[in-house]
Coordinates of C-alpha atoms in Angstrom, one line a residue:
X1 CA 91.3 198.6 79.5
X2 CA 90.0 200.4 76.5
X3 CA 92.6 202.2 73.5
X4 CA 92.3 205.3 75.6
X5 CA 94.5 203.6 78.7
X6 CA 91.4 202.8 81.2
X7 CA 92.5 200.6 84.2
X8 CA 89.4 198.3 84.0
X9 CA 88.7 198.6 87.6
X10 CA 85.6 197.4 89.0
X11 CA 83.6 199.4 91.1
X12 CA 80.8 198.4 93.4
X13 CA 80.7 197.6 97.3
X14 CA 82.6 194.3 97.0
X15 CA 85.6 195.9 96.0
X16 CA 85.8 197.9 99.7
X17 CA 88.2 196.3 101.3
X18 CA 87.1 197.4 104.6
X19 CA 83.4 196.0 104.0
X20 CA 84.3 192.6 102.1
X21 CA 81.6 190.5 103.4
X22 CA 81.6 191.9 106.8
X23 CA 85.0 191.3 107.8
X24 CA 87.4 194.3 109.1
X25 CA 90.2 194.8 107.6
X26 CA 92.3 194.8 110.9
X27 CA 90.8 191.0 112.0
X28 CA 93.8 189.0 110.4
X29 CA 95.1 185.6 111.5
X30 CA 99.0 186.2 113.2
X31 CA 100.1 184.5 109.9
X32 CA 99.6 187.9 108.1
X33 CA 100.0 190.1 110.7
X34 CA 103.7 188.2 110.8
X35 CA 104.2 188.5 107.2
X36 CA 103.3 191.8 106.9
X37 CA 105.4 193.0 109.6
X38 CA 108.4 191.4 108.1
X39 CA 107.1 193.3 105.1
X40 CA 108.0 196.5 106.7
X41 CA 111.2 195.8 107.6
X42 CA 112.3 194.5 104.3
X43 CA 111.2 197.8 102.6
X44 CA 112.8 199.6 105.2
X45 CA 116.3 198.0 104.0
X46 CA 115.6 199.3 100.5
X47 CA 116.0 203.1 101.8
X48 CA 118.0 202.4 105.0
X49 CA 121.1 203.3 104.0
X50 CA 120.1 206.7 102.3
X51 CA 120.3 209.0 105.0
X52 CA 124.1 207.5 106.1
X53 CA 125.8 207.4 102.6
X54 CA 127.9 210.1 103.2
X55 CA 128.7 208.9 106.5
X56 CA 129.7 205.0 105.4
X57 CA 132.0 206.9 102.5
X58 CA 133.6 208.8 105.5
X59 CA 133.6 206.2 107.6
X60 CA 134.9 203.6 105.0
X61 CA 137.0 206.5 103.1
X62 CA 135.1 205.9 100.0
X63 CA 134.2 207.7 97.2
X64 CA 130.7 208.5 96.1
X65 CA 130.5 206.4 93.0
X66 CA 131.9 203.3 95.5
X67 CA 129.7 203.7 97.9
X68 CA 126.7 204.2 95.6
X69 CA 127.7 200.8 94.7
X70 CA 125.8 199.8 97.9
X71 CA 122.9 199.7 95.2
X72 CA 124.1 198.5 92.0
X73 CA 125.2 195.5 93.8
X74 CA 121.8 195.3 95.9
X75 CA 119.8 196.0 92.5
X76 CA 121.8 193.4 89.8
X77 CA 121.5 190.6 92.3
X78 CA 117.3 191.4 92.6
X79 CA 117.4 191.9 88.7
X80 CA 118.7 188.0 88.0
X81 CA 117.1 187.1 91.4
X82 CA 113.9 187.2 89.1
X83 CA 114.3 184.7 87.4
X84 CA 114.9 182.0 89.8
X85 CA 112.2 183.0 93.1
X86 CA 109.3 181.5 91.4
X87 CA 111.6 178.7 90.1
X88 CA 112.2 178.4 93.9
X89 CA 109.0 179.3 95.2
X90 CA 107.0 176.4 93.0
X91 CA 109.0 173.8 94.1
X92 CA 109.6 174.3 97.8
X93 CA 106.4 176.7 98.5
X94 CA 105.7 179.6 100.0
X95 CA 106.4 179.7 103.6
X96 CA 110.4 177.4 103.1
X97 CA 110.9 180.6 100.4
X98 CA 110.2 183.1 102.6
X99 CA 112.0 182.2 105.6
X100 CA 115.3 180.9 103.2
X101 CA 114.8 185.0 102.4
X102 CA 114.6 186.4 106.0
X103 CA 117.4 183.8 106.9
X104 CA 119.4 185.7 104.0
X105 CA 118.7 188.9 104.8
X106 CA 119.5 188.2 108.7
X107 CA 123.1 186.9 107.7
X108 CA 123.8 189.5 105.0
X109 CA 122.8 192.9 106.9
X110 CA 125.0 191.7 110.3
X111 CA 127.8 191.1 108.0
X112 CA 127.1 194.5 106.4
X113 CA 127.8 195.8 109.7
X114 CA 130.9 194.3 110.6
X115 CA 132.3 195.8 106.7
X116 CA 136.0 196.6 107.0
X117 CA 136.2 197.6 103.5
X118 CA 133.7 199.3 100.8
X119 CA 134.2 196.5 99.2
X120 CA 133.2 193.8 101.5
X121 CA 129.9 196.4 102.1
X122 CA 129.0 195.7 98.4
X123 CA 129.4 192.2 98.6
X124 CA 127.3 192.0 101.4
X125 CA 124.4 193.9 99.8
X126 CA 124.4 191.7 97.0
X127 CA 124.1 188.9 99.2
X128 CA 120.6 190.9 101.0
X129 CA 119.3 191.9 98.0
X130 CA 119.0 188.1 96.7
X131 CA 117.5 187.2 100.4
X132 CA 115.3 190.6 100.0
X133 CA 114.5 189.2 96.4
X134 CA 112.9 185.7 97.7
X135 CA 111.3 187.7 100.5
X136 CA 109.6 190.4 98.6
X137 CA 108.4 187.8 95.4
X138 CA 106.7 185.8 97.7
X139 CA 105.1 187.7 100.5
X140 CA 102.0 189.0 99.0
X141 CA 101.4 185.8 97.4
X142 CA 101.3 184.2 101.1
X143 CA 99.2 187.5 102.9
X144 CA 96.4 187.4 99.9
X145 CA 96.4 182.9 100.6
X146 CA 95.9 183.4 104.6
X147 CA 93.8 186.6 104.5
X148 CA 90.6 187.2 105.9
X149 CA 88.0 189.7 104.0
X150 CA 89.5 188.9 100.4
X151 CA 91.9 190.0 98.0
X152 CA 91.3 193.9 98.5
X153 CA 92.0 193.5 101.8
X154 CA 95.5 191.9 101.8
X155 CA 96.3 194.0 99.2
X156 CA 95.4 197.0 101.3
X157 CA 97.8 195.8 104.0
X158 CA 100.7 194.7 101.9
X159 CA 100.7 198.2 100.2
X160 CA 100.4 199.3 103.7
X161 CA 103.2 197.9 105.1
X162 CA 105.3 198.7 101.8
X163 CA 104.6 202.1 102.4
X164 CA 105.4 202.5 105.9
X165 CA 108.5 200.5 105.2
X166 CA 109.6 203.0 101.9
X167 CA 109.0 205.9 104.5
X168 CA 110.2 204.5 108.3
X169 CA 113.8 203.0 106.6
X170 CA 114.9 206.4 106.1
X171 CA 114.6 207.6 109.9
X172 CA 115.8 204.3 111.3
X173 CA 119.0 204.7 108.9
X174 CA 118.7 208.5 110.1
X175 CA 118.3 207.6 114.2
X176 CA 121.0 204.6 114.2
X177 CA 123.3 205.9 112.0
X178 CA 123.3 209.2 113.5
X179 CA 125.1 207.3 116.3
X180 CA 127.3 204.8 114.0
X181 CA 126.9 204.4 110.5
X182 CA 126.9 200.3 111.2
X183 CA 123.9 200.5 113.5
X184 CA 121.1 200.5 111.1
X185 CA 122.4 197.3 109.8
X186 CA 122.6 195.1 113.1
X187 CA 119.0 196.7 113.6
X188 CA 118.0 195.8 110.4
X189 CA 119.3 192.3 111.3
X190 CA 117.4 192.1 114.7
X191 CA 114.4 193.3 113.5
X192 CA 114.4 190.6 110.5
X193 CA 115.3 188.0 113.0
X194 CA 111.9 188.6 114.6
X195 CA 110.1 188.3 111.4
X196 CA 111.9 185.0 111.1
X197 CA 110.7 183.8 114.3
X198 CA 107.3 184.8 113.7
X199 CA 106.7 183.7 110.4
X200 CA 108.0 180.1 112.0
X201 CA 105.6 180.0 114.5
X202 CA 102.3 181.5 113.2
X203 CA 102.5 180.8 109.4
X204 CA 101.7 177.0 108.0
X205 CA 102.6 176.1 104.4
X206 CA 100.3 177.5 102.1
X207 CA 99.2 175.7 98.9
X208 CA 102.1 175.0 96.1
X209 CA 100.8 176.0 92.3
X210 CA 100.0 173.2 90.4
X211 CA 102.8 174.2 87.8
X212 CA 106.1 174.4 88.3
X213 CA 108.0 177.7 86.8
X214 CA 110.7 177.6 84.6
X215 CA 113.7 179.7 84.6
X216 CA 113.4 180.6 80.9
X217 CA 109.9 181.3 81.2
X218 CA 110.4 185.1 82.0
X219 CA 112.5 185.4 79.1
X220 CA 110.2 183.8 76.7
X221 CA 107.5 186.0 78.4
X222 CA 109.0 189.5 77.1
X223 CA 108.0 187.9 73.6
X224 CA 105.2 189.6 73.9
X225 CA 105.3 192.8 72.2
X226 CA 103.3 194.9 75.3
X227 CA 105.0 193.4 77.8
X228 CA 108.2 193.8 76.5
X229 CA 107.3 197.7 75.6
X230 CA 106.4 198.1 79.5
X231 CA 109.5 196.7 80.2
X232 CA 111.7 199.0 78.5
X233 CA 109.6 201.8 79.3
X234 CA 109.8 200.7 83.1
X235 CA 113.6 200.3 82.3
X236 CA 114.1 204.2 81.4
X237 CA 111.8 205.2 84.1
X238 CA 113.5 202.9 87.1
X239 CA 116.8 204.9 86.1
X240 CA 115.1 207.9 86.6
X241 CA 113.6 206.7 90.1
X242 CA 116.9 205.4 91.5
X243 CA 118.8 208.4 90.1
X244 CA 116.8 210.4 92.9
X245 CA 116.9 207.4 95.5
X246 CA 120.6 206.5 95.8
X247 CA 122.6 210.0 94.2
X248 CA 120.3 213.0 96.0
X249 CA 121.8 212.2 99.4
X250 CA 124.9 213.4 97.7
X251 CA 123.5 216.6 96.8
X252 CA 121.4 217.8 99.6
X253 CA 124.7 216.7 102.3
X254 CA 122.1 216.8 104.6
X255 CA 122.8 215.2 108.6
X256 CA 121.3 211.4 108.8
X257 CA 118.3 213.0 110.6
X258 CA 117.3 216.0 108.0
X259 CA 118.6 213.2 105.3
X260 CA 116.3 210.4 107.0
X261 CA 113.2 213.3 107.5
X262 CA 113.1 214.2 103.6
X263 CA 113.3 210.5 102.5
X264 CA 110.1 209.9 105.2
X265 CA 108.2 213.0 103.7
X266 CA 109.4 211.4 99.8
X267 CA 107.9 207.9 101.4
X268 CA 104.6 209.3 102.6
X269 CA 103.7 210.7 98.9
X270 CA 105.0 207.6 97.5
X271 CA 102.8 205.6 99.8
X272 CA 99.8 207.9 99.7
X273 CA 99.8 208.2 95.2
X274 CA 100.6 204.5 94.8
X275 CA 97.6 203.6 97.1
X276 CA 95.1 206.3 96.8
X277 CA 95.9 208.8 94.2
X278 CA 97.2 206.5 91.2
X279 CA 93.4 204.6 91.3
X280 CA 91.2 207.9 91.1
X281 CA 93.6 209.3 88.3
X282 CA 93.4 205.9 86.2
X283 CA 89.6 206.2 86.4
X284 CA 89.7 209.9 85.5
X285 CA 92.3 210.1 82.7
X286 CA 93.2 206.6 81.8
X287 CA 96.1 204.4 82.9
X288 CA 98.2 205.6 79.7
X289 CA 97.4 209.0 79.9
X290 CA 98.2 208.9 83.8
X291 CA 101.1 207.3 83.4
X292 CA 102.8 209.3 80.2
X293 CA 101.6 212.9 81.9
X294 CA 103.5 211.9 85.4
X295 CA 106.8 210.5 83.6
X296 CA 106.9 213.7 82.1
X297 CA 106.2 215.6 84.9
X298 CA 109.1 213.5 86.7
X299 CA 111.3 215.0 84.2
X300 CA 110.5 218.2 85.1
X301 CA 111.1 217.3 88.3
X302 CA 114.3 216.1 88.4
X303 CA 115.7 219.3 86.0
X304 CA 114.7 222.0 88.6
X305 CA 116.1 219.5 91.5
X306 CA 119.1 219.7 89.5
X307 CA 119.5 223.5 89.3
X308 CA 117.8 224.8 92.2
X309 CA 118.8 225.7 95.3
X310 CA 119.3 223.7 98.1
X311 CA 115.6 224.2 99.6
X312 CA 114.3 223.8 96.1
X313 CA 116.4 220.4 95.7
X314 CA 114.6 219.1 99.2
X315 CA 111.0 220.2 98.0
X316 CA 111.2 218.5 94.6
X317 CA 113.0 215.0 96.0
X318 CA 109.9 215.2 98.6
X319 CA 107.8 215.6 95.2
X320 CA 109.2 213.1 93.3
X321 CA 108.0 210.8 95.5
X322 CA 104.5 211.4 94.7
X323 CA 105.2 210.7 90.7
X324 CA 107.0 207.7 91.4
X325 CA 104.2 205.9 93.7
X326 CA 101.6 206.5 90.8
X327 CA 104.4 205.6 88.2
X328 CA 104.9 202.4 89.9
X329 CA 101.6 201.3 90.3
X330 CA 100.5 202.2 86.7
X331 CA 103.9 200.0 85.3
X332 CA 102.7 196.9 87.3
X333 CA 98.8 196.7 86.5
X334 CA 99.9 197.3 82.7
X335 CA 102.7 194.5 82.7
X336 CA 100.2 192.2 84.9
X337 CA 97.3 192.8 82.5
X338 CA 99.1 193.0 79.1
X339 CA 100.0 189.9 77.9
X340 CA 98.2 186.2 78.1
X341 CA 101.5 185.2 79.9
X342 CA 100.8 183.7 83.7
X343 CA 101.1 186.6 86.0
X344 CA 103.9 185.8 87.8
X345 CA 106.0 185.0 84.7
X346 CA 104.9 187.8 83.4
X347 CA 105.9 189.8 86.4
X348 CA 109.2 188.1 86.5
X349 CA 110.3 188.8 82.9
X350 CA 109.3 192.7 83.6
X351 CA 111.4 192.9 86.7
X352 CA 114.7 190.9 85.0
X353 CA 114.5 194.0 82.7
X354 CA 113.6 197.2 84.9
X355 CA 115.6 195.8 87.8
X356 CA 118.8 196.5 85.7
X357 CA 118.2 200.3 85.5
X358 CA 117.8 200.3 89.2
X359 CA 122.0 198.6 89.3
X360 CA 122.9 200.7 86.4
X361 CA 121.7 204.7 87.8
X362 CA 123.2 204.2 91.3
X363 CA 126.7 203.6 89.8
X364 CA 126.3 206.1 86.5
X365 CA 125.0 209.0 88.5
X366 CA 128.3 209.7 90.3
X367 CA 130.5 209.0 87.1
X368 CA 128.4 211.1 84.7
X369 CA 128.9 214.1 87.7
X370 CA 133.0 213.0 87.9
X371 CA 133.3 213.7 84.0
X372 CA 130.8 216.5 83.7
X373 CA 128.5 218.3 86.5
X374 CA 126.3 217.9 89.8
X375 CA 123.4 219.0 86.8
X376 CA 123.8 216.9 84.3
X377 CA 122.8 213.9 86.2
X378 CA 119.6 214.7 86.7
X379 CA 119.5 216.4 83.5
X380 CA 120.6 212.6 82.1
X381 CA 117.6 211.1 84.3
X382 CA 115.1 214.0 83.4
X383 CA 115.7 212.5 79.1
X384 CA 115.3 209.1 80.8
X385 CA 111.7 209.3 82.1
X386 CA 111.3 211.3 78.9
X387 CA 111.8 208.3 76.7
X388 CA 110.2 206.2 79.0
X389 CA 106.7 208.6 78.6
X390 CA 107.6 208.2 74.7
X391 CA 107.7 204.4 74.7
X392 CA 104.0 204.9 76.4
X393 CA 102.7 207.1 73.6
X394 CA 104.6 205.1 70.4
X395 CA 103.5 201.6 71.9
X396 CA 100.0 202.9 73.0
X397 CA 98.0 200.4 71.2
X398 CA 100.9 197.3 72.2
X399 CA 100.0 198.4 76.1
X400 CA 96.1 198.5 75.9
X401 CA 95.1 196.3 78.5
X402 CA 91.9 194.3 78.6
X403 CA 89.1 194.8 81.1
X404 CA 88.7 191.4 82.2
X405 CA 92.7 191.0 82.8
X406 CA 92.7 193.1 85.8
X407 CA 91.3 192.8 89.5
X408 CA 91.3 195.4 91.8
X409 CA 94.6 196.9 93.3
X410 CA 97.1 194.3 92.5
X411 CA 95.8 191.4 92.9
X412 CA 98.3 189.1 91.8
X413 CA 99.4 185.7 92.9
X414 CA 103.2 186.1 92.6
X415 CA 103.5 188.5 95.3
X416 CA 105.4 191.7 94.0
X417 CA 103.4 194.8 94.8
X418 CA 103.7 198.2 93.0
X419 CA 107.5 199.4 94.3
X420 CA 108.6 196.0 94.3
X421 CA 107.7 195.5 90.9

């Protein structure tokens, strides 16, 4: 990537993933078809429960700041879970990690279900995000070793299926919870107990890396004066991002099902920028311009969702979405491509960081409204994604990334895509 912010993206026939060497896109072994499935679902558990938070804080007799807890918990334990999945993943591979996950994630959303208390809710979260944690750092990782047609191609699907996942857990949370708020977690359960079973039978051990991570390597990573700006920079953003993920149910008090159909529309544009838009706008403007002119566009955002109407609240949630997909894959290819660190190090330490905004907005969102207004939250994220597209333009020449450090849509070998990251 040049000064000016350009992606480095190679162009050119080989980088089609639905022409790579004569292979279609849709002839997979079951091995990915498995993992990507499971995929789905786990991204669906992100958003699940937005379309039934008011109904678990009836339900439960919670308040909003407890129940938005559901996330803080879910987000803190993926924040440290960082630093230990590739400790895990390089010493027991790929396939043992990704089951331990599912197994997690099976055990933690049927508990979540049988909750008596808000409390034992949270709990329970924290104990799915850490299986959601191994899951998600490892899955890409095993689609792009089994794939047919190449690395564009698995990427294609595993942004697929992270897609459909961000958009499809809002209308399962919306269709089961409509009936009981506890439904979309035994589903959610089920559903992952499939993926379990299918990852069992069709997926073999893929290929350990021949060096084992270390915990502390992460850490030592965000040495690096470009990584660690993206980090922080990602930090302010992710506060923003979550502020309009886990607090705007709140404010729209919306039915699961209108809930659950404004959180699909927000998933399609998410899906649709991360995958399609975000690569045409690197090429045309740079990744740093890109990036700095949606974070501040974001703000915008999130001021008029915070003193508009109730229609103009649902419209520019719906929009956010689009800013966020292209935010989020912008933030990944510049902390991938940024520093000499290995890639999934690399990856790691920028998670440990930005993961912590995504604990800290869910549980300051509903405080900040308890002491001041339903405005000033959003006005609160609005100055975060603010400083977040000043870190870009202060620590421009820290965040130029070279050319030859990048490969086409995410190709990376720890795993995380663009939202996971």
């Amino acid at each position: 990537m040049s000064a000016h912010g350009k992606s480095g993206r190679h162009g050119g026939a080989g980088d089609d993933p639905f022409d790579e060497g004569g292979t279609s896109i849709l002839r997979q072994p079951m091995a990915v078809w498995a993992t990507a499935g499971a995929s789905v679902v786990a991204f669906m558990g992100i958003g699940l429960v937005d379309p039934i938070l008011p109904s678990i804080a009836q339900g439960l007799h919670a308040s909003t700041s407890q129940v938005s807890l559901l996330f803080t918990s879910y987000f803190l334990i993926t924040a440290v879970a960082m630093l230990v999945t590739g400790f895990v993943s390089s010493r027991i591979g790929g396939r043992k990690t990704l089951l331990a996950g599912l197994a997690l994630v099976v055990v933690f959303a049927a508990l979540s279900g049988t909750s008596s208390s808000v409390g034992e809710l949270v709990g329970f979260r924290a104990g799915w995000g850490l299986g959601n944690a191994l899951f998600v750092s490892t899955s890409l990782a095993v689609i792009v070793g089994a794939a047919a047609g190449g690395h564009a191609a698995a990427i294609l699907l595993y942004e697929s299926a992270l897609g459909l996942g961000m958009a499809c857990g809002p209308l399962l949370g919306a269709v089961l919870g409509d009936m009981k708020w506890r439904y979309p977690f035994f589903g959610t359960a089920a559903l992952m107990a499939v993926g379990f079973i299918a990852i069992t039978v069709f997926l073999k051990e893929q290929p350990r890396p021949a060096r084992k991570t270390s915990i502390l390597d992460p850490v030592k990573a965000l040495s690096h004066g470009g990584l660690a700006s993206a980090a922080v920079s990602a930090f302010f953003y992710n506060y923003a991002f979550f502020t309009v993920l886990a607090f705007t149910p709140f404010v729209l008090d919306m039915s699961p099902y209108k809930s659950g159909g404004v959180f699909f529309a927000w998933g399609v544009l998410l899906a649709v920028f991360s995958v399609l838009v975000a690569p045409r706008l690197q090429e045309r403007f740079g990744s740093l311009k890109a990036l700095g002119g949606s974070l501040v566009l974001l703000a915008v955002d999130l001021v008029v969702l915070g003193y508009g109407n109730h229609t103009t609240a649902v419209v520019c949630t719906i929009l956010s979405g689009a800013f966020i997909g292209l935010n989020n894959t912008v933030f990944t290819e510049l902390a991938l491509g940024v520093s000499d660190a290995p890639r999934p190090v690399a990856s790691a330490g920028y998670n440990f960081v930005r993961w912590f905004a995504a604990a800290a907005a869910p549980f300051l969102a509903p405080k900040i409204e308890e002491w001041t207004d339903i405005h000033i939250p959003f006005v609160v994220a609005a100055l975060a994604a603010l400083v977040g597209a000043g870190i870009v333009a202060v620590r421009r020449r820290a965040l130029t990334v070279r050319a030859h450090e990048l490969e086409p849509r995410h190709a990376t070998e720890d795993g995380v895509s663009a939202f996971a990251r």
